[in-house]
Short mmCIF file of C-alpha atoms in Angstrom, two decimals:
data_model
loop_
_atom_site.label_atom_id
_atom_site.label_comp_id
_atom_site.label_asym_id
_atom_site.label_seq_id
_atom_site.Cartn_x
_atom_site.Cartn_y
_atom_site.Cartn_z
CA UNK A 1 47.61 -17.46 30.96
CA UNK A 2 44.64 -19.60 31.22
CA UNK A 3 44.07 -20.32 35.20
CA UNK A 4 41.62 -22.43 36.35
CA UNK A 5 41.22 -20.48 40.12
CA UNK A 6 40.66 -17.41 38.26
CA UNK A 7 38.20 -18.88 35.68
CA UNK A 8 36.38 -20.66 38.44
CA UNK A 9 35.93 -17.56 40.88
CA UNK A 10 35.02 -15.52 37.52
CA UNK A 11 31.92 -18.53 36.75
CA UNK A 12 30.90 -18.32 40.25
CA UNK A 13 30.54 -14.76 40.65
CA UNK A 14 28.66 -14.90 37.65
CA UNK A 15 26.83 -17.21 38.81
CA UNK A 16 25.22 -15.81 41.61
CA UNK A 17 24.92 -12.22 39.71
CA UNK A 18 22.78 -14.45 37.93
CA UNK A 19 20.61 -15.66 40.60
CA UNK A 20 20.57 -12.46 42.28
CA UNK A 21 19.39 -10.57 38.83
CA UNK A 22 16.75 -13.09 39.04
CA UNK A 23 17.83 -14.29 35.83
CA UNK A 24 17.37 -17.66 36.84
CA UNK A 25 13.47 -17.73 36.53
CA UNK A 26 11.89 -17.84 32.68
CA UNK A 27 9.05 -15.64 34.28
CA UNK A 28 11.24 -12.47 34.94
CA UNK A 29 13.23 -12.90 31.06
CA UNK A 30 9.56 -13.33 29.75
CA UNK A 31 8.16 -10.10 31.66
CA UNK A 32 11.20 -7.83 30.37
CA UNK A 33 10.63 -9.50 26.45
CA UNK A 34 6.41 -9.05 26.80
CA UNK A 35 6.62 -5.70 25.51
CA UNK A 36 2.86 -5.16 25.44
CA UNK A 37 1.71 -6.83 28.28
CA UNK A 38 2.86 -6.61 31.89
CA UNK A 39 6.88 -5.16 31.25
CA UNK A 40 9.62 -6.04 33.47
CA UNK A 41 12.13 -3.70 33.00
CA UNK A 42 14.67 -5.26 35.15
CA UNK A 43 16.63 -7.47 32.49
CA UNK A 44 17.17 -3.48 30.93
CA UNK A 45 19.00 -2.97 34.43
CA UNK A 46 20.96 -5.89 34.68
CA UNK A 47 22.59 -5.18 31.94
CA UNK A 48 23.05 -1.69 32.86
CA UNK A 49 24.99 -2.92 35.77
CA UNK A 50 26.81 -5.65 34.01
CA UNK A 51 27.92 -2.76 31.17
CA UNK A 52 29.12 0.01 33.65
CA UNK A 53 30.98 -2.54 35.91
CA UNK A 54 32.70 -4.50 32.84
CA UNK A 55 33.44 -1.32 31.28
CA UNK A 56 35.44 -0.40 35.02
CA UNK A 57 37.19 -3.24 34.30
CA UNK A 58 38.45 -3.26 30.87
CA UNK A 59 39.57 0.40 31.16
CA UNK A 60 41.71 -1.07 33.71
CA UNK A 61 43.03 -3.80 32.72
CA UNK A 62 44.12 -0.54 29.76
CA UNK A 63 45.75 0.93 31.72
CA UNK A 64 47.89 -2.32 33.14
CA UNK A 65 48.95 -2.20 29.62
CA UNK A 66 51.33 -4.90 29.05
CA UNK A 67 51.38 -6.99 32.37
CA UNK A 68 47.72 -8.42 32.07
CA UNK A 69 47.39 -11.69 30.23
CA UNK A 70 44.70 -9.82 28.42
CA UNK A 71 47.23 -7.59 26.80
CA UNK A 72 49.24 -10.43 25.56
CA UNK A 73 48.08 -9.71 22.06
CA UNK A 74 48.08 -5.66 21.29
CA UNK A 75 47.51 -3.27 24.27
CA UNK A 76 51.21 -2.25 22.89
CA UNK A 77 50.61 -1.50 19.66
CA UNK A 78 47.11 -0.45 19.66
CA UNK A 79 44.28 1.77 22.11
CA UNK A 80 41.60 -0.82 21.07
CA UNK A 81 41.97 -4.61 22.84
CA UNK A 82 41.64 -7.33 20.20
CA UNK A 83 41.33 -10.65 23.00
CA UNK A 84 41.34 -14.39 21.88
CA UNK A 85 37.94 -15.77 22.24
CA UNK B 1 2.65 0.33 28.38
CA UNK B 2 1.88 -0.72 31.32
CA UNK B 3 4.91 -1.34 33.72
CA UNK B 4 4.62 -5.02 36.61
CA UNK B 5 5.34 -2.60 38.50
CA UNK B 6 4.70 -5.68 42.01
CA UNK B 7 7.65 -7.74 39.41
CA UNK B 8 10.21 -4.69 38.73
CA UNK B 9 13.33 -5.58 41.06
CA UNK B 10 15.96 -2.44 40.04
CA UNK B 11 18.39 -2.68 43.05
CA UNK B 12 18.86 -6.59 42.83
CA UNK B 13 18.75 -6.53 38.80
CA UNK B 14 21.44 -3.91 39.80
CA UNK B 15 23.69 -5.41 41.87
CA UNK B 16 22.79 -8.63 39.62
CA UNK B 17 23.94 -7.34 36.72
CA UNK B 18 26.98 -5.36 38.91
CA UNK B 19 28.43 -8.67 39.78
CA UNK B 20 28.24 -10.02 36.57
CA UNK B 21 30.52 -7.28 35.15
CA UNK B 22 32.20 -8.13 37.85
CA UNK B 23 32.78 -11.95 36.84
CA UNK B 24 33.89 -10.37 33.35
CA UNK B 25 36.19 -7.87 34.71
CA UNK B 26 37.77 -11.25 36.56
CA UNK B 27 38.08 -13.13 33.58
CA UNK B 28 39.58 -10.87 31.94
CA UNK B 29 41.99 -9.69 33.90
CA UNK B 30 43.05 -12.76 35.59
CA UNK B 31 42.63 -14.83 31.78
CA UNK B 32 42.82 -12.48 28.96
CA UNK B 33 39.51 -14.23 28.29
CA UNK B 34 35.63 -12.85 27.79
CA UNK B 35 32.88 -13.53 28.85
CA UNK B 36 30.99 -14.99 26.50
CA UNK B 37 29.28 -17.99 27.80
CA UNK B 38 27.99 -19.56 24.46
CA UNK B 39 31.41 -18.75 23.52
CA UNK B 40 32.96 -20.87 26.37
CA UNK B 41 30.46 -23.69 25.61
CA UNK B 42 31.84 -24.01 22.15
CA UNK B 43 35.50 -24.19 22.84
CA UNK B 44 34.98 -26.88 25.37
CA UNK B 45 33.97 -28.89 22.51
CA UNK B 46 36.37 -27.49 20.02
CA UNK B 47 39.69 -26.73 21.37
CA UNK B 48 40.59 -29.80 22.80
CA UNK B 49 43.83 -28.25 24.62
CA UNK B 50 42.21 -25.18 25.86
CA UNK B 51 39.53 -26.76 28.22
CA UNK B 52 40.29 -26.70 32.19
CA UNK B 53 39.26 -22.91 32.65
CA UNK B 54 36.03 -23.59 30.26
CA UNK B 55 35.22 -26.31 32.77
CA UNK B 56 35.95 -24.04 35.79
CA UNK B 57 34.14 -21.62 34.83
CA UNK B 58 30.62 -23.28 33.92
CA UNK B 59 31.01 -25.45 36.89
CA UNK B 60 31.14 -22.24 38.75
CA UNK B 61 28.48 -20.55 36.88
CA UNK B 62 25.87 -23.24 37.60
CA UNK B 63 26.67 -24.05 41.03
CA UNK B 64 24.73 -20.96 42.54
CA UNK B 65 21.62 -21.30 40.76
CA UNK B 66 22.28 -25.00 41.35
CA UNK B 67 22.40 -24.62 45.20
CA UNK B 68 19.88 -22.75 45.26
CA UNK B 69 17.56 -24.32 43.22
CA UNK B 70 17.79 -27.09 46.18
CA UNK B 71 17.43 -25.05 48.64
CA UNK B 72 15.05 -22.40 48.15
CA UNK B 73 13.29 -23.94 44.89
CA UNK B 74 10.17 -21.71 44.98
CA UNK B 75 12.64 -18.52 45.29
CA UNK B 76 14.42 -19.29 42.29
CA UNK B 77 12.33 -21.29 40.10
CA UNK B 78 8.40 -20.31 40.62
CA UNK B 79 7.72 -21.77 37.84
CA UNK B 80 7.11 -25.94 37.48
CA UNK B 81 10.37 -27.96 37.40
CA UNK B 82 9.12 -30.73 36.28
CA UNK B 83 8.26 -30.71 32.55
CA UNK B 84 6.58 -33.35 30.48
CA UNK B 85 7.73 -35.16 27.32
CA UNK B 86 6.58 -32.01 25.40
CA UNK B 87 7.52 -29.49 27.45
CA UNK B 88 10.70 -30.98 27.52
CA UNK B 89 11.52 -31.36 23.94
CA UNK B 90 10.33 -27.73 23.52
CA UNK B 91 13.26 -27.13 25.47
CA UNK B 92 15.64 -28.86 23.90
CA UNK B 93 14.99 -27.45 20.32
CA UNK B 94 14.68 -24.26 22.06
CA UNK B 95 18.26 -24.68 23.43
CA UNK B 96 19.66 -26.20 19.76
CA UNK B 97 18.47 -23.29 18.68
CA UNK B 98 19.97 -20.74 21.00
CA UNK B 99 23.27 -22.77 20.45
CA UNK B 100 22.80 -22.24 16.53
CA UNK B 101 22.28 -18.30 16.62
CA UNK B 102 24.63 -17.35 19.43
CA UNK B 103 27.20 -19.29 17.21
CA UNK B 104 26.25 -17.49 14.09
CA UNK B 105 26.18 -14.14 15.99
CA UNK B 106 29.68 -15.11 17.81
CA UNK B 107 28.47 -14.42 20.57
CA UNK B 108 25.13 -13.73 23.19
CA UNK B 109 24.05 -11.78 26.15
CA UNK B 110 27.04 -12.09 28.08
CA UNK B 111 29.62 -11.60 24.90
CA UNK B 112 27.94 -9.55 23.03
CA UNK B 113 25.52 -7.69 25.45
CA UNK B 114 28.04 -6.90 28.18
CA UNK B 115 32.01 -8.15 26.88
CA UNK B 116 31.14 -6.44 23.67
CA UNK B 117 28.62 -2.88 24.59
CA UNK B 118 31.47 -2.42 27.43
CA UNK B 119 34.02 -2.14 24.75
CA UNK B 120 31.95 0.09 22.58
CA UNK B 121 32.31 -2.37 19.82
CA UNK B 122 29.74 -1.73 16.92
CA UNK B 123 29.53 -5.41 16.04
CA UNK B 124 28.44 -6.02 19.66
CA UNK B 125 25.47 -3.76 19.05
CA UNK B 126 24.34 -4.64 15.86
CA UNK B 127 24.27 -7.83 17.47
CA UNK B 128 22.25 -6.38 20.46
CA UNK B 129 19.34 -5.03 18.72
CA UNK B 130 18.83 -8.18 16.55
CA UNK B 131 18.65 -10.61 19.08
CA UNK B 132 17.01 -8.10 21.07
CA UNK B 133 14.33 -7.38 19.03
CA UNK B 134 14.08 -10.90 17.59
CA UNK B 135 13.12 -11.66 21.33
CA UNK B 136 10.69 -9.11 21.74
CA UNK B 137 8.71 -9.92 18.13
CA UNK B 138 8.60 -13.40 19.17
CA UNK B 139 7.45 -13.07 22.74
CA UNK B 140 4.96 -10.26 21.42
CA UNK B 141 3.31 -13.00 18.19
CA UNK B 142 3.29 -15.83 20.78
CA UNK B 143 1.52 -14.65 23.70
CA UNK B 144 -0.56 -11.69 21.39
CA UNK B 145 -1.10 -12.00 18.12
CA UNK B 146 -1.22 -16.24 18.16
CA UNK B 147 -3.78 -16.44 20.73
CA UNK B 148 -6.22 -14.35 19.04
CA UNK B 149 -5.51 -16.18 15.75
CA UNK B 150 -6.14 -19.57 17.50
CA UNK B 151 -9.31 -18.27 18.79
#
């Protein structure tokens, strides 16, 4: 299943997230990468927030099992999720 | 190490990150796809039957920052918006390098950094450690080594 609406909504949320996190500003990203200069740890928190919520989503998908499009490959046979790129 | 307290934005960073995680979850739940931007873009070129959702995703991704850039340019892009020839060429080369690197690594900050780490993938951890390390290294050389050498 490749829902265009779902992808559009996901993209919109992603873009909003990047915007809110300040990731559209190159100086903010460079501030994180410049460890010897004035270091801005913000990007680390962006990753933390992202990974935490993405993990919750992943666990939800696994719990939903074969009913979810994400599980068309392996959910029934393996505990580890393998998804087509 | 000297922390840039004036530019540190912990709450909006966390919230923005949470939205990114939510977007990845939506794409996974509804489409069964990994929200790895480099992979999605690559597929636009290399997966002819499979473009509609990719176009939709990329359009959505660009919409909010583009809209914000039109309405509040100083807030979104504080640095100069009109790059000269040299800067434009640098951006093109940099973009090309990012494209090459992310395809070789089969992922980027969203694919490996968010989705891969959320899956507790060792391969993604390796990718993240290496590309972040490379990024820290390059910035260090460009900002703190080269200026001294040139002087």
